[in-house]
Coordinates of N, CA and C in Angstrom, one line a residue:
M1 N 146.4 -46.5 231.8 CA 145.2 -46.9 231.1 C 144.5 -48.0 231.9
S2 N 143.3 -47.8 232.2 CA 142.6 -48.8 232.9 C 141.9 -49.7 231.8
L3 N 141.7 -50.9 232.2 CA 141.1 -51.8 231.3 C 139.6 -51.5 231.1
T4 N 139.1 -50.6 231.9 CA 137.7 -50.2 231.7 C 137.5 -49.0 230.8
E5 N 138.6 -48.5 230.2 CA 138.6 -47.4 229.3 C 138.9 -48.0 227.9
P6 N 137.8 -48.4 227.1 CA 138.1 -49.1 225.9 C 138.8 -48.3 224.8
H7 N 138.8 -46.9 224.9 CA 139.4 -46.1 223.8 C 140.9 -46.0 224.0
T8 N 141.4 -46.3 225.1 CA 142.8 -46.0 225.4 C 143.6 -47.3 225.7
R9 N 143.0 -48.4 226.0 CA 143.7 -49.5 226.5 C 144.4 -50.3 225.3
P10 N 145.5 -50.9 225.5 CA 146.1 -51.7 224.5 C 145.4 -53.0 224.4
G11 N 145.4 -53.6 223.2 CA 144.9 -55.0 223.0 C 146.1 -55.9 223.2
P12 N 145.8 -57.2 223.5 CA 146.9 -58.1 223.7 C 147.9 -58.2 222.5
A13 N 147.4 -58.0 221.3 CA 148.2 -58.0 220.1 C 149.2 -56.8 220.1
D14 N 148.8 -55.7 220.7 CA 149.7 -54.5 220.8 C 150.9 -54.8 221.7
L15 N 150.7 -55.8 222.6 CA 151.8 -56.2 223.5 C 152.6 -57.4 223.1
A16 N 152.4 -57.8 221.8 CA 153.1 -59.0 221.3 C 154.6 -58.8 221.4
G17 N 155.2 -59.9 221.7 CA 156.7 -60.0 221.8 C 157.2 -60.5 223.1
A18 N 158.5 -60.5 223.3 CA 159.1 -61.0 224.5 C 159.3 -59.9 225.5
W19 N 159.0 -60.1 226.7 CA 159.1 -59.2 227.8 C 159.9 -59.8 229.0
A20 N 160.7 -59.0 229.6 CA 161.4 -59.4 230.8 C 160.9 -58.6 232.0
L21 N 160.7 -59.2 233.1 CA 160.2 -58.6 234.3 C 161.3 -57.8 235.0
E22 N 161.0 -56.6 235.5 CA 161.9 -55.9 236.3 C 161.6 -56.2 237.8
P23 N 162.4 -57.1 238.4 CA 162.0 -57.5 239.8 C 162.0 -56.3 240.8
S24 N 163.0 -55.4 240.7 CA 163.1 -54.3 241.7 C 161.9 -53.3 241.5
A25 N 161.2 -53.3 240.4 CA 160.1 -52.3 240.2 C 158.8 -53.0 240.4
S26 N 158.8 -54.4 240.6 CA 157.6 -55.1 240.7 C 157.3 -55.5 242.1
S27 N 156.1 -55.8 242.5 CA 155.8 -56.2 243.8 C 154.6 -57.2 243.9
V28 N 154.6 -57.9 245.0 CA 153.5 -58.8 245.3 C 153.1 -58.5 246.7
E29 N 151.9 -58.1 246.9 CA 151.4 -57.8 248.3 C 150.2 -58.6 248.6
F30 N 149.9 -58.9 249.8 CA 148.8 -59.7 250.2 C 148.1 -59.2 251.4
T31 N 146.9 -59.6 251.6 CA 146.1 -59.4 252.8 C 145.5 -60.7 253.2
G32 N 145.7 -61.1 254.5 CA 145.0 -62.3 255.0 C 144.3 -61.9 256.3
R33 N 143.8 -62.9 257.0 CA 143.1 -62.7 258.2 C 143.7 -63.5 259.3
H34 N 144.0 -62.8 260.4 CA 144.5 -63.5 261.7 C 143.3 -63.6 262.6
F35 N 143.1 -64.7 263.3 CA 142.0 -64.9 264.1 C 140.7 -64.7 263.3
L36 N 140.8 -64.9 262.0 CA 139.7 -64.8 261.0 C 139.1 -63.4 261.0
L37 N 139.6 -62.4 261.8 CA 139.0 -61.1 261.8 C 140.0 -60.0 261.5
L38 N 141.1 -60.1 262.1 CA 142.1 -59.0 262.0 C 142.9 -59.1 260.7
P39 N 142.9 -58.0 259.9 CA 143.7 -58.1 258.6 C 145.2 -58.1 258.9
V40 N 145.9 -58.9 258.1 CA 147.4 -58.9 258.2 C 147.8 -58.6 256.7
T41 N 148.7 -57.6 256.5 CA 149.2 -57.3 255.2 C 150.7 -57.6 255.2
G42 N 151.2 -57.9 254.0 CA 152.6 -58.2 253.8 C 153.0 -58.2 252.4
S43 N 154.2 -58.6 252.1 CA 154.7 -58.7 250.8 C 155.7 -59.8 250.6
M44 N 156.1 -60.0 249.4 CA 157.1 -61.0 249.1 C 157.8 -60.5 247.8
P45 N 159.2 -60.5 247.9 CA 159.9 -59.9 246.7 C 159.8 -60.8 245.5
V46 N 159.8 -60.1 244.3 CA 159.8 -60.7 243.0 C 161.3 -61.1 242.7
R47 N 161.6 -62.3 242.4 CA 162.9 -62.7 242.0 C 163.2 -62.5 240.5
S48 N 162.3 -63.1 239.7 CA 162.5 -63.0 238.2 C 161.2 -63.2 237.5
G49 N 161.3 -63.0 236.2 CA 160.1 -63.3 235.4 C 160.3 -62.9 234.0
A50 N 159.5 -63.5 233.1 CA 159.5 -63.3 231.7 C 158.1 -63.6 231.1
A51 N 157.8 -63.0 230.0 CA 156.5 -63.2 229.3 C 156.7 -63.1 227.9
E52 N 155.8 -63.8 227.1 CA 155.9 -63.7 225.7 C 154.4 -63.8 225.2
L53 N 154.0 -62.8 224.3 CA 152.7 -62.9 223.7 C 153.0 -63.0 222.2
D54 N 152.2 -63.8 221.5 CA 152.4 -63.9 220.1 C 151.6 -62.8 219.4
G55 N 151.7 -62.8 218.1 CA 151.1 -61.7 217.3 C 149.6 -61.6 217.4
D56 N 149.0 -62.8 217.8 CA 147.5 -62.8 217.9 C 147.1 -62.5 219.4
G57 N 148.1 -62.1 220.2 CA 147.8 -61.7 221.6 C 147.6 -62.9 222.5
R58 N 148.0 -64.1 222.0 CA 148.0 -65.3 222.9 C 149.2 -65.4 223.7
L59 N 149.0 -65.9 224.9 CA 150.1 -66.0 225.8 C 151.0 -67.2 225.4
G60 N 152.2 -67.0 225.0 CA 153.1 -68.0 224.7 C 153.9 -68.5 225.9
H61 N 154.1 -67.6 226.8 CA 155.0 -68.0 228.0 C 154.8 -66.9 229.1
L62 N 154.7 -67.3 230.3 CA 154.7 -66.4 231.4 C 155.3 -67.2 232.6
D63 N 156.3 -66.8 233.2 CA 156.9 -67.4 234.4 C 157.4 -66.3 235.3
V64 N 156.9 -66.4 236.6 CA 157.4 -65.5 237.6 C 157.8 -66.2 238.8
A65 N 158.9 -65.8 239.4 CA 159.4 -66.5 240.6 C 159.4 -65.5 241.8
L66 N 158.9 -65.9 242.9 CA 158.9 -65.0 244.1 C 159.9 -65.6 245.1
D67 N 160.5 -64.8 245.9 CA 161.5 -65.2 246.9 C 160.7 -65.4 248.2
A68 N 160.4 -66.7 248.5 CA 159.6 -67.0 249.7 C 160.4 -66.6 251.0
A69 N 161.7 -66.6 251.0 CA 162.4 -66.3 252.2 C 162.3 -64.8 252.5
G70 N 161.9 -64.0 251.5 CA 161.7 -62.6 251.8 C 160.3 -62.2 252.3
F71 N 159.5 -63.2 252.6 CA 158.1 -63.0 253.1 C 158.2 -62.0 254.3
T72 N 157.4 -61.0 254.3 CA 157.4 -60.1 255.5 C 156.0 -59.5 255.7
T73 N 155.7 -59.3 257.0 CA 154.5 -58.6 257.4 C 154.8 -57.5 258.3
G74 N 156.1 -57.3 258.6 CA 156.5 -56.3 259.6 C 156.6 -56.8 261.0
N75 N 156.2 -58.1 261.2 CA 156.2 -58.7 262.6 C 157.2 -59.8 262.5
P76 N 158.5 -59.6 263.0 CA 159.5 -60.6 262.8 C 159.2 -62.0 263.3
R77 N 158.5 -62.1 264.4 CA 158.2 -63.4 265.0 C 157.2 -64.1 264.0
R78 N 156.2 -63.4 263.6 CA 155.2 -64.0 262.6 C 155.9 -64.4 261.3
D79 N 156.8 -63.5 260.8 CA 157.5 -63.7 259.6 C 158.3 -65.0 259.6
D80 N 159.1 -65.1 260.7 CA 159.9 -66.3 260.9 C 159.1 -67.6 260.9
A81 N 157.9 -67.5 261.6 CA 157.0 -68.7 261.7 C 156.5 -69.0 260.3
V82 N 156.1 -68.0 259.5 CA 155.5 -68.3 258.2 C 156.6 -68.8 257.2
R83 N 157.8 -68.4 257.4 CA 158.9 -68.9 256.6 C 159.3 -70.3 257.0
G84 N 159.0 -70.7 258.2 CA 159.3 -72.0 258.7 C 158.6 -73.2 258.1
P85 N 158.9 -74.4 258.6 CA 158.4 -75.6 258.1 C 156.9 -75.8 258.2
A86 N 156.2 -75.2 259.1 CA 154.8 -75.3 259.2 C 154.0 -74.6 258.1
F87 N 154.6 -73.6 257.6 CA 153.9 -72.8 256.5 C 154.6 -72.9 255.2
L88 N 155.5 -72.0 254.9 CA 156.2 -72.0 253.5 C 157.4 -72.9 253.4
D89 N 158.0 -73.3 254.5 CA 159.2 -74.1 254.5 C 160.2 -73.7 253.5
T90 N 160.7 -72.4 253.7 CA 161.6 -71.8 252.7 C 162.9 -72.5 252.6
E91 N 163.3 -73.2 253.6 CA 164.6 -73.9 253.6 C 164.5 -75.0 252.4
H92 N 163.4 -75.6 252.3 CA 163.3 -76.7 251.2 C 162.6 -76.2 250.0
H93 N 161.8 -75.0 250.1 CA 161.1 -74.5 249.0 C 161.3 -73.0 248.9
P94 N 162.5 -72.5 248.4 CA 162.9 -71.1 248.5 C 162.1 -70.2 247.5
L95 N 161.4 -70.8 246.5 CA 160.7 -70.0 245.6 C 159.2 -70.4 245.5
L96 N 158.4 -69.4 245.2 CA 157.0 -69.6 244.8 C 157.1 -69.3 243.3
R97 N 156.3 -70.0 242.5 CA 156.3 -69.8 241.0 C 154.9 -69.7 240.5
F98 N 154.8 -68.8 239.5 CA 153.5 -68.7 238.8 C 153.9 -69.0 237.3
D99 N 153.3 -70.0 236.7 CA 153.4 -70.3 235.3 C 152.1 -70.1 234.6
G100 N 152.1 -69.0 233.9 CA 150.9 -68.6 233.1 C 150.6 -69.5 232.0
E101 N 149.4 -69.9 231.7 CA 149.1 -70.8 230.6 C 148.2 -70.1 229.6
T102 N 147.2 -69.3 230.0 CA 146.4 -68.7 229.0 C 146.0 -67.2 229.4
L103 N 145.8 -66.4 228.4 CA 145.4 -65.0 228.6 C 144.0 -64.9 227.9
A104 N 143.0 -64.6 228.7 CA 141.7 -64.3 228.1 C 141.4 -62.8 228.1
A105 N 141.3 -62.3 226.9 CA 141.2 -60.8 226.8 C 139.7 -60.4 226.8
G106 N 138.9 -60.9 227.6 CA 137.5 -60.5 227.7 C 137.5 -59.3 228.6
E107 N 136.3 -59.1 229.3 CA 136.1 -58.0 230.3 C 135.9 -58.6 231.6
P108 N 136.8 -58.6 232.5 CA 138.2 -58.1 232.4 C 139.1 -59.2 231.8
W109 N 140.4 -58.8 231.5 CA 141.4 -59.7 231.1 C 141.7 -60.7 232.3
T110 N 142.0 -61.9 232.0 CA 142.4 -62.8 233.0 C 143.6 -63.6 232.5
V111 N 144.4 -64.0 233.4 CA 145.6 -64.9 233.1 C 145.4 -66.1 234.0
S112 N 145.3 -67.3 233.4 CA 145.2 -68.6 234.1 C 146.5 -69.3 234.1
G113 N 146.8 -69.9 235.2 CA 148.1 -70.7 235.3 C 148.1 -71.5 236.5
L114 N 149.3 -71.9 236.8 CA 149.6 -72.7 238.0 C 150.5 -72.0 239.0
L115 N 150.1 -71.9 240.2 CA 150.9 -71.4 241.3 C 151.5 -72.5 242.1
S116 N 152.9 -72.5 242.1 CA 153.6 -73.6 242.8 C 154.1 -73.1 244.2
V117 N 153.6 -73.8 245.2 CA 154.0 -73.5 246.6 C 154.3 -74.8 247.3
R118 N 155.5 -74.8 248.0 CA 155.9 -76.0 248.7 C 155.8 -77.3 247.8
G119 N 156.2 -77.1 246.5 CA 156.2 -78.2 245.6 C 154.9 -78.7 245.1
R120 N 153.8 -78.0 245.4 CA 152.5 -78.3 245.0 C 152.0 -77.2 244.0
A121 N 151.5 -77.6 242.8 CA 151.0 -76.7 241.8 C 149.5 -76.7 241.9
V122 N 148.9 -75.5 242.0 CA 147.4 -75.4 242.1 C 147.0 -74.3 241.0
P123 N 145.8 -74.5 240.5 CA 145.3 -73.5 239.5 C 145.1 -72.1 240.2
L124 N 145.4 -71.1 239.4 CA 145.2 -69.7 239.9 C 144.8 -68.8 238.7
V125 N 143.8 -68.0 238.9 CA 143.4 -67.0 237.9 C 143.7 -65.6 238.4
L126 N 144.5 -64.9 237.7 CA 144.7 -63.5 238.0 C 143.8 -62.6 237.2
T127 N 143.2 -61.7 237.8 CA 142.3 -60.7 237.1 C 143.2 -59.5 236.8
V128 N 143.4 -59.1 235.6 CA 144.2 -58.0 235.2 C 143.4 -56.7 235.4
D129 N 143.8 -55.9 236.3 CA 143.0 -54.7 236.7 C 143.4 -53.5 235.8
E130 N 144.7 -53.5 235.3 CA 145.2 -52.3 234.6 C 146.4 -52.7 233.8
V131 N 146.5 -52.1 232.6 CA 147.7 -52.3 231.8 C 148.1 -50.9 231.3
V132 N 149.3 -50.5 231.7 CA 149.8 -49.1 231.4 C 151.1 -49.1 230.6
P133 N 151.0 -48.9 229.3 CA 152.2 -48.8 228.5 C 153.0 -47.5 228.8
E134 N 154.3 -47.6 229.0 CA 155.1 -46.5 229.2 C 156.3 -46.6 228.4
G135 N 156.2 -46.4 227.1 CA 157.3 -46.6 226.2 C 157.7 -48.0 226.0
A136 N 158.9 -48.3 226.3 CA 159.4 -49.7 226.3 C 159.0 -50.5 227.5
R137 N 158.4 -49.9 228.5 CA 158.0 -50.6 229.7 C 156.4 -50.7 229.7
T138 N 155.9 -51.7 230.3 CA 154.5 -51.8 230.5 C 154.3 -52.3 232.0
V139 N 153.4 -51.5 232.6 CA 153.0 -51.9 234.0 C 151.7 -52.6 234.0
V140 N 151.7 -53.8 234.6 CA 150.5 -54.6 234.7 C 150.1 -54.7 236.2
R141 N 148.9 -54.4 236.5 CA 148.4 -54.6 237.9 C 147.3 -55.6 237.8
A142 N 147.4 -56.6 238.7 CA 146.5 -57.7 238.7 C 146.2 -58.1 240.1
S143 N 145.1 -58.9 240.3 CA 144.7 -59.4 241.7 C 144.2 -60.8 241.6
A144 N 144.2 -61.5 242.7 CA 143.7 -62.8 242.8 C 143.4 -63.2 244.2
T145 N 142.7 -64.2 244.4 CA 142.5 -64.8 245.8 C 143.1 -66.2 245.8
V146 N 144.0 -66.4 246.8 CA 144.7 -67.7 246.9 C 144.2 -68.4 248.1
D147 N 143.9 -69.7 247.9 CA 143.5 -70.6 249.0 C 144.8 -71.2 249.5
R148 N 145.2 -70.8 250.7 CA 146.5 -71.3 251.2 C 146.4 -72.8 251.5
H149 N 145.3 -73.3 251.9 CA 145.1 -74.7 252.2 C 145.3 -75.6 250.9
A150 N 144.8 -75.1 249.8 CA 144.9 -75.8 248.5 C 146.4 -75.9 248.2
C151 N 147.2 -74.9 248.6 CA 148.6 -74.8 248.3 C 149.5 -75.7 249.3
G152 N 148.8 -76.3 250.2 CA 149.5 -77.1 251.2 C 150.1 -76.3 252.4
V153 N 149.6 -75.1 252.6 CA 150.0 -74.3 253.7 C 148.7 -74.2 254.6
S154 N 148.6 -75.2 255.5 CA 147.4 -75.4 256.2 C 147.6 -75.3 257.8
A155 N 148.8 -74.9 258.2 CA 149.0 -74.8 259.6 C 148.1 -73.7 260.3
M156 N 147.8 -73.9 261.5 CA 147.0 -72.9 262.4 C 145.7 -72.6 261.7
R157 N 145.0 -73.6 261.3 CA 143.7 -73.3 260.7 C 142.7 -72.5 261.5
A158 N 142.8 -72.7 262.9 CA 141.9 -72.0 263.7 C 142.2 -70.5 263.9
L159 N 143.5 -70.1 263.6 CA 144.0 -68.8 263.9 C 144.2 -67.9 262.6
V160 N 144.4 -68.6 261.5 CA 144.7 -67.9 260.3 C 143.7 -68.3 259.2
G161 N 143.1 -67.3 258.6 CA 142.1 -67.6 257.5 C 142.7 -68.3 256.3
P162 N 141.8 -69.0 255.6 CA 142.3 -69.8 254.5 C 142.7 -69.1 253.2
R163 N 142.2 -67.8 253.1 CA 142.3 -67.1 251.8 C 143.2 -65.9 252.0
L164 N 144.0 -65.6 251.0 CA 144.8 -64.4 250.9 C 144.4 -63.7 249.7
R165 N 144.2 -62.4 249.8 CA 143.9 -61.5 248.7 C 145.3 -61.0 248.2
V166 N 145.6 -61.2 246.9 CA 146.9 -60.9 246.4 C 146.8 -59.8 245.4
R167 N 147.7 -58.8 245.5 CA 147.8 -57.7 244.5 C 149.2 -57.7 243.9
V168 N 149.2 -57.7 242.6 CA 150.5 -57.8 241.8 C 150.7 -56.5 241.0
T169 N 151.9 -55.9 241.1 CA 152.3 -54.9 240.2 C 153.5 -55.4 239.5
A170 N 153.4 -55.7 238.2 CA 154.5 -56.3 237.4 C 154.9 -55.2 236.4
V171 N 156.2 -54.9 236.4 CA 156.8 -54.0 235.4 C 157.6 -54.8 234.4
F172 N 157.2 -54.8 233.2 CA 157.8 -55.5 232.1 C 158.5 -54.6 231.2
V173 N 159.7 -55.0 230.6 CA 160.4 -54.2 229.6 C 160.6 -55.2 228.4
R174 N 160.6 -54.6 227.2 CA 160.8 -55.4 226.0 C 162.2 -56.1 226.1
A175 N 162.1 -57.4 225.9 CA 163.4 -58.2 225.9 C 164.1 -58.1 224.6

């Protein structure tokens, strides 16, 4: 169900309750720019997550953890550099976290919260592109733009663009 199909999409109240994230079925993919022109795509594994919506469809809790050490673009040399101290510093900061604070069920739905990278929390708004109920499971697809400089990841400013386009597929099951 696309959020643009008003007759078939669930409302936030329809999704009320506690949900656990299925890490193996979920993904976070990104696209950035190298030399400010060439696209670079990659992914980061989802480690854990949980969400809770109250009966009025308000977000009571959302927490998602990503495994920074699993960052990959398919280029081992670049991946090692990004996992290193100049970028993600995964030795000291093994997880990236998103703590959702509010769900706005307008057109489109948005989830506002804090993204924590390298010990720094910055505001982030996810645009919910699609919600697909599948029995006891619900697939949520969302997207956002992340400013890596705001997150404290500012190495190689002249070679790597400041913004990453992020695409999330989150598969939740009733807890």
